[in-house]
Amino acid sequence: MTLEFIDAKTILSNYSDDNKWFGCNYNMNIYKGCCHGCIYCDSRSECYRVDNFDKVRAKKNSTEIIKNELKKRKKVGVVGTGSMSDPYNPFEKKYELTKKALELIDYYDFGVAIATKSDLITRDIDILKKIKTHSPVICKLTITTANDNLSKIIEPNVCSSFKRFETIRKLSQEGIFSGILLMPVLPFITDSEKNIKKIVELAHQNGAKFIYAAFGMTLRSNQRDYYYQKLDEKFPNFNLKESYNRQFGDKYSCGSPNAKELWSVFVHECEKYCILYKMSDIVNDYKKGYEDRQISIFN
């Protein structure tokens, strides 16, 4: 595989002090597009203007751009990555663009919040531990099902759920605040009590500090068409497209019909294992002890 490099003038977003999404102050996407092949990915939607979404491209001179942008920021804070494309796609193993960005984040005393579906993140544990000495670090592994066979169907190019749980264990053992993004929960596919209970149980067994869940998914424009096509291809005997049409029509937000019951089960299981599940609690816990540093201003 060859990686195409595209022009970029900026990579780091402007500072935000009221971002409710895991308390990130900045956002960073080095890569554009994703080759994981997840049938449900909302980033494929037309509104994001990512042509040929399944092809990964990298922003040219990303290391130099990020270095210059971090130097110019007057406020330190947590840099989030993984919102639009996975920072640990297969090309990262060779090009190490995310790794180089983390080294800069460490050098300039910023924190980091990483979302990924790849076990490659364990390569950078030593850097994450360095960042943790001065700033908050949180690692979020997306896990939608405890069943590896089902995962291979709905997330065909991603490492197995087992490996992702194992990744959480490795990160946690090294003192890295880690947990699960349990989203999306696909109506009629992964929205079972058995699946939710198993994910929480495995999270506990592997040292996860938190699970943040959303019991449903989003569908719009071309993403809805793509998803329905994949339902027909991968679940030909279940008439899932018809079930979705009956239940949701053309709605954007498609909550699981079982959402209320599943939430009760989820909360009960998380509290049983002392796993955090509220956003405010998660943010407060991983940022605990860093408050003074995060409001410091460079001269």
PDB file of N, CA and C in Angstrom, residues 177-221:
ATOM      1  N   PHE A 177      -4.726   5.996  31.738  1.00  0.00           N
ATOM      2  CA  PHE A 177      -6.171   6.040  31.951  1.00  0.00           C
ATOM      3  C   PHE A 177      -6.865   5.614  30.658  1.00  0.00           C
ATOM      4  N   SER A 178      -7.484   4.443  30.679  1.00  0.00           N
ATOM      5  CA  SER A 178      -8.016   3.857  29.451  1.00  0.00           C
ATOM      6  C   SER A 178      -9.409   3.284  29.668  1.00  0.00           C
ATOM      7  N   GLY A 179     -10.179   3.254  28.580  1.00  0.00           N
ATOM      8  CA  GLY A 179     -11.522   2.703  28.661  1.00  0.00           C
ATOM      9  C   GLY A 179     -12.122   2.515  27.286  1.00  0.00           C
ATOM     10  N   ILE A 180     -13.446   2.443  27.263  1.00  0.00           N
ATOM     11  CA  ILE A 180     -14.157   2.011  26.054  1.00  0.00           C
ATOM     12  C   ILE A 180     -15.146   3.066  25.575  1.00  0.00           C
ATOM     13  N   LEU A 181     -15.171   3.268  24.269  1.00  0.00           N
ATOM     14  CA  LEU A 181     -16.276   3.946  23.610  1.00  0.00           C
ATOM     15  C   LEU A 181     -17.222   2.856  23.115  1.00  0.00           C
ATOM     16  N   LEU A 182     -18.325   2.701  23.777  1.00  0.00           N
ATOM     17  CA  LEU A 182     -19.318   1.701  23.395  1.00  0.00           C
ATOM     18  C   LEU A 182     -20.327   2.391  22.478  1.00  0.00           C
ATOM     19  N   MET A 183     -19.885   2.603  21.251  1.00  0.00           N
ATOM     20  CA  MET A 183     -20.711   3.304  20.281  1.00  0.00           C
ATOM     21  C   MET A 183     -20.170   3.079  18.876  1.00  0.00           C
ATOM     22  N   PRO A 184     -21.052   2.960  17.923  1.00  0.00           N
ATOM     23  CA  PRO A 184     -22.495   2.899  18.108  1.00  0.00           C
ATOM     24  C   PRO A 184     -22.937   1.520  18.609  1.00  0.00           C
ATOM     25  N   VAL A 185     -24.117   1.492  19.207  1.00  0.00           N
ATOM     26  CA  VAL A 185     -24.793   0.225  19.500  1.00  0.00           C
ATOM     27  C   VAL A 185     -25.849   0.070  18.418  1.00  0.00           C
ATOM     28  N   LEU A 186     -25.656  -0.876  17.526  1.00  0.00           N
ATOM     29  CA  LEU A 186     -26.467  -0.985  16.318  1.00  0.00           C
ATOM     30  C   LEU A 186     -27.825  -1.631  16.599  1.00  0.00           C
ATOM     31  N   PRO A 187     -28.908  -0.922  16.294  1.00  0.00           N
ATOM     32  CA  PRO A 187     -30.240  -1.505  16.481  1.00  0.00           C
ATOM     33  C   PRO A 187     -30.382  -2.838  15.742  1.00  0.00           C
ATOM     34  N   PHE A 188     -30.967  -3.818  16.419  1.00  0.00           N
ATOM     35  CA  PHE A 188     -31.254  -5.139  15.880  1.00  0.00           C
ATOM     36  C   PHE A 188     -30.001  -5.988  15.625  1.00  0.00           C
ATOM     37  N   ILE A 189     -28.806  -5.469  15.956  1.00  0.00           N
ATOM     38  CA  ILE A 189     -27.572  -6.218  15.694  1.00  0.00           C
ATOM     39  C   ILE A 189     -26.738  -6.393  16.961  1.00  0.00           C
ATOM     40  N   THR A 190     -26.391  -5.286  17.615  1.00  0.00           N
ATOM     41  CA  THR A 190     -25.562  -5.385  18.818  1.00  0.00           C
ATOM     42  C   THR A 190     -26.290  -4.892  20.072  1.00  0.00           C
ATOM     43  N   ASP A 191     -27.569  -4.548  19.947  1.00  0.00           N
ATOM     44  CA  ASP A 191     -28.298  -3.985  21.088  1.00  0.00           C
ATOM     45  C   ASP A 191     -28.999  -5.061  21.913  1.00  0.00           C
ATOM     46  N   SER A 192     -28.200  -6.007  22.381  1.00  0.00           N
ATOM     47  CA  SER A 192     -28.751  -7.062  23.239  1.00  0.00           C
ATOM     48  C   SER A 192     -28.181  -6.932  24.643  1.00  0.00           C
ATOM     49  N   GLU A 193     -28.963  -7.357  25.608  1.00  0.00           N
ATOM     50  CA  GLU A 193     -28.503  -7.327  26.997  1.00  0.00           C
ATOM     51  C   GLU A 193     -27.248  -8.179  27.169  1.00  0.00           C
ATOM     52  N   LYS A 194     -27.205  -9.305  26.479  1.00  0.00           N
ATOM     53  CA  LYS A 194     -26.056 -10.201  26.572  1.00  0.00           C
ATOM     54  C   LYS A 194     -24.783  -9.496  26.119  1.00  0.00           C
ATOM     55  N   ASN A 195     -24.857  -8.767  25.014  1.00  0.00           N
ATOM     56  CA  ASN A 195     -23.674  -8.072  24.492  1.00  0.00           C
ATOM     57  C   ASN A 195     -23.206  -6.990  25.451  1.00  0.00           C
ATOM     58  N   ILE A 196     -24.148  -6.209  25.968  1.00  0.00           N
ATOM     59  CA  ILE A 196     -23.783  -5.118  26.867  1.00  0.00           C
ATOM     60  C   ILE A 196     -23.156  -5.661  28.149  1.00  0.00           C
ATOM     61  N   LYS A 197     -23.754  -6.677  28.708  1.00  0.00           N
ATOM     62  CA  LYS A 197     -23.203  -7.264  29.934  1.00  0.00           C
ATOM     63  C   LYS A 197     -21.799  -7.825  29.716  1.00  0.00           C
ATOM     64  N   LYS A 198     -21.603  -8.478  28.591  1.00  0.00           N
ATOM     65  CA  LYS A 198     -20.300  -9.079  28.308  1.00  0.00           C
ATOM     66  C   LYS A 198     -19.231  -8.020  28.117  1.00  0.00           C
ATOM     67  N   ILE A 199     -19.559  -6.932  27.435  1.00  0.00           N
ATOM     68  CA  ILE A 199     -18.590  -5.865  27.236  1.00  0.00           C
ATOM     69  C   ILE A 199     -18.181  -5.253  28.576  1.00  0.00           C
ATOM     70  N   VAL A 200     -19.141  -5.004  29.452  1.00  0.00           N
ATOM     71  CA  VAL A 200     -18.821  -4.427  30.756  1.00  0.00           C
ATOM     72  C   VAL A 200     -17.977  -5.404  31.577  1.00  0.00           C
ATOM     73  N   GLU A 201     -18.326  -6.679  31.517  1.00  0.00           N
ATOM     74  CA  GLU A 201     -17.564  -7.690  32.259  1.00  0.00           C
ATOM     75  C   GLU A 201     -16.117  -7.748  31.773  1.00  0.00           C
ATOM     76  N   LEU A 202     -15.932  -7.768  30.451  1.00  0.00           N
ATOM     77  CA  LEU A 202     -14.575  -7.828  29.889  1.00  0.00           C
ATOM     78  C   LEU A 202     -13.816  -6.536  30.141  1.00  0.00           C
ATOM     79  N   ALA A 203     -14.522  -5.421  30.151  1.00  0.00           N
ATOM     80  CA  ALA A 203     -13.885  -4.146  30.482  1.00  0.00           C
ATOM     81  C   ALA A 203     -13.294  -4.212  31.893  1.00  0.00           C
ATOM     82  N   HIS A 204     -14.089  -4.716  32.811  1.00  0.00           N
ATOM     83  CA  HIS A 204     -13.627  -4.856  34.196  1.00  0.00           C
ATOM     84  C   HIS A 204     -12.424  -5.788  34.287  1.00  0.00           C
ATOM     85  N   GLN A 205     -12.502  -6.918  33.605  1.00  0.00           N
ATOM     86  CA  GLN A 205     -11.420  -7.896  33.660  1.00  0.00           C
ATOM     87  C   GLN A 205     -10.107  -7.351  33.092  1.00  0.00           C
ATOM     88  N   ASN A 206     -10.210  -6.372  32.199  1.00  0.00           N
ATOM     89  CA  ASN A 206      -9.016  -5.842  31.547  1.00  0.00           C
ATOM     90  C   ASN A 206      -8.619  -4.454  32.046  1.00  0.00           C
ATOM     91  N   GLY A 207      -9.198  -4.036  33.146  1.00  0.00           N
ATOM     92  CA  GLY A 207      -8.734  -2.834  33.813  1.00  0.00           C
ATOM     93  C   GLY A 207      -9.249  -1.517  33.264  1.00  0.00           C
ATOM     94  N   ALA A 208     -10.334  -1.542  32.513  1.00  0.00           N
ATOM     95  CA  ALA A 208     -10.898  -0.302  31.972  1.00  0.00           C
ATOM     96  C   ALA A 208     -11.391   0.594  33.100  1.00  0.00           C
ATOM     97  N   LYS A 209     -11.098   1.876  33.000  1.00  0.00           N
ATOM     98  CA  LYS A 209     -11.543   2.838  33.996  1.00  0.00           C
ATOM     99  C   LYS A 209     -12.957   3.335  33.711  1.00  0.00           C
ATOM    100  N   PHE A 210     -13.344   3.289  32.424  1.00  0.00           N
ATOM    101  CA  PHE A 210     -14.623   3.883  32.034  1.00  0.00           C
ATOM    102  C   PHE A 210     -15.192   3.190  30.799  1.00  0.00           C
ATOM    103  N   ILE A 211     -16.486   3.377  30.617  1.00  0.00           N
ATOM    104  CA  ILE A 211     -17.168   3.024  29.374  1.00  0.00           C
ATOM    105  C   ILE A 211     -18.143   4.155  29.081  1.00  0.00           C
ATOM    106  N   TYR A 212     -18.023   4.756  27.916  1.00  0.00           N
ATOM    107  CA  TYR A 212     -18.981   5.780  27.525  1.00  0.00           C
ATOM    108  C   TYR A 212     -19.824   5.213  26.394  1.00  0.00           C
ATOM    109  N   ALA A 213     -21.139   5.175  26.594  1.00  0.00           N
ATOM    110  CA  ALA A 213     -22.019   4.448  25.684  1.00  0.00           C
ATOM    111  C   ALA A 213     -23.049   5.346  25.021  1.00  0.00           C
ATOM    112  N   ALA A 214     -23.453   4.948  23.826  1.00  0.00           N
ATOM    113  CA  ALA A 214     -24.577   5.576  23.114  1.00  0.00           C
ATOM    114  C   ALA A 214     -25.380   4.455  22.485  1.00  0.00           C
ATOM    115  N   PHE A 215     -26.619   4.285  22.940  1.00  0.00           N
ATOM    116  CA  PHE A 215     -27.425   3.142  22.516  1.00  0.00           C
ATOM    117  C   PHE A 215     -28.221   3.454  21.250  1.00  0.00           C
ATOM    118  N   GLY A 216     -27.491   3.470  20.159  1.00  0.00           N
ATOM    119  CA  GLY A 216     -28.085   3.735  18.863  1.00  0.00           C
ATOM    120  C   GLY A 216     -27.004   4.139  17.889  1.00  0.00           C
ATOM    121  N   MET A 217     -27.420   4.759  16.778  1.00  0.00           N
ATOM    122  CA  MET A 217     -26.472   5.173  15.750  1.00  0.00           C
ATOM    123  C   MET A 217     -27.046   6.362  15.001  1.00  0.00           C
ATOM    124  N   THR A 218     -26.249   6.928  14.099  1.00  0.00           N
ATOM    125  CA  THR A 218     -26.715   8.015  13.242  1.00  0.00           C
ATOM    126  C   THR A 218     -26.710   7.551  11.791  1.00  0.00           C
ATOM    127  N   LEU A 219     -27.684   8.037  11.039  1.00  0.00           N
ATOM    128  CA  LEU A 219     -27.785   7.715   9.608  1.00  0.00           C
ATOM    129  C   LEU A 219     -28.233   8.954   8.856  1.00  0.00           C
ATOM    130  N   ARG A 220     -27.527   9.275   7.791  1.00  0.00           N
ATOM    131  CA  ARG A 220     -27.929  10.399   6.953  1.00  0.00           C
ATOM    132  C   ARG A 220     -27.342  10.250   5.556  1.00  0.00           C
ATOM    133  N   SER A 221     -28.056  10.789   4.611  1.00  0.00           N
ATOM    134  CA  SER A 221     -27.643  10.904   3.206  1.00  0.00           C
ATOM    135  C   SER A 221     -26.942   9.646   2.701  1.00  0.00           C
TER     136      SER A 221
END
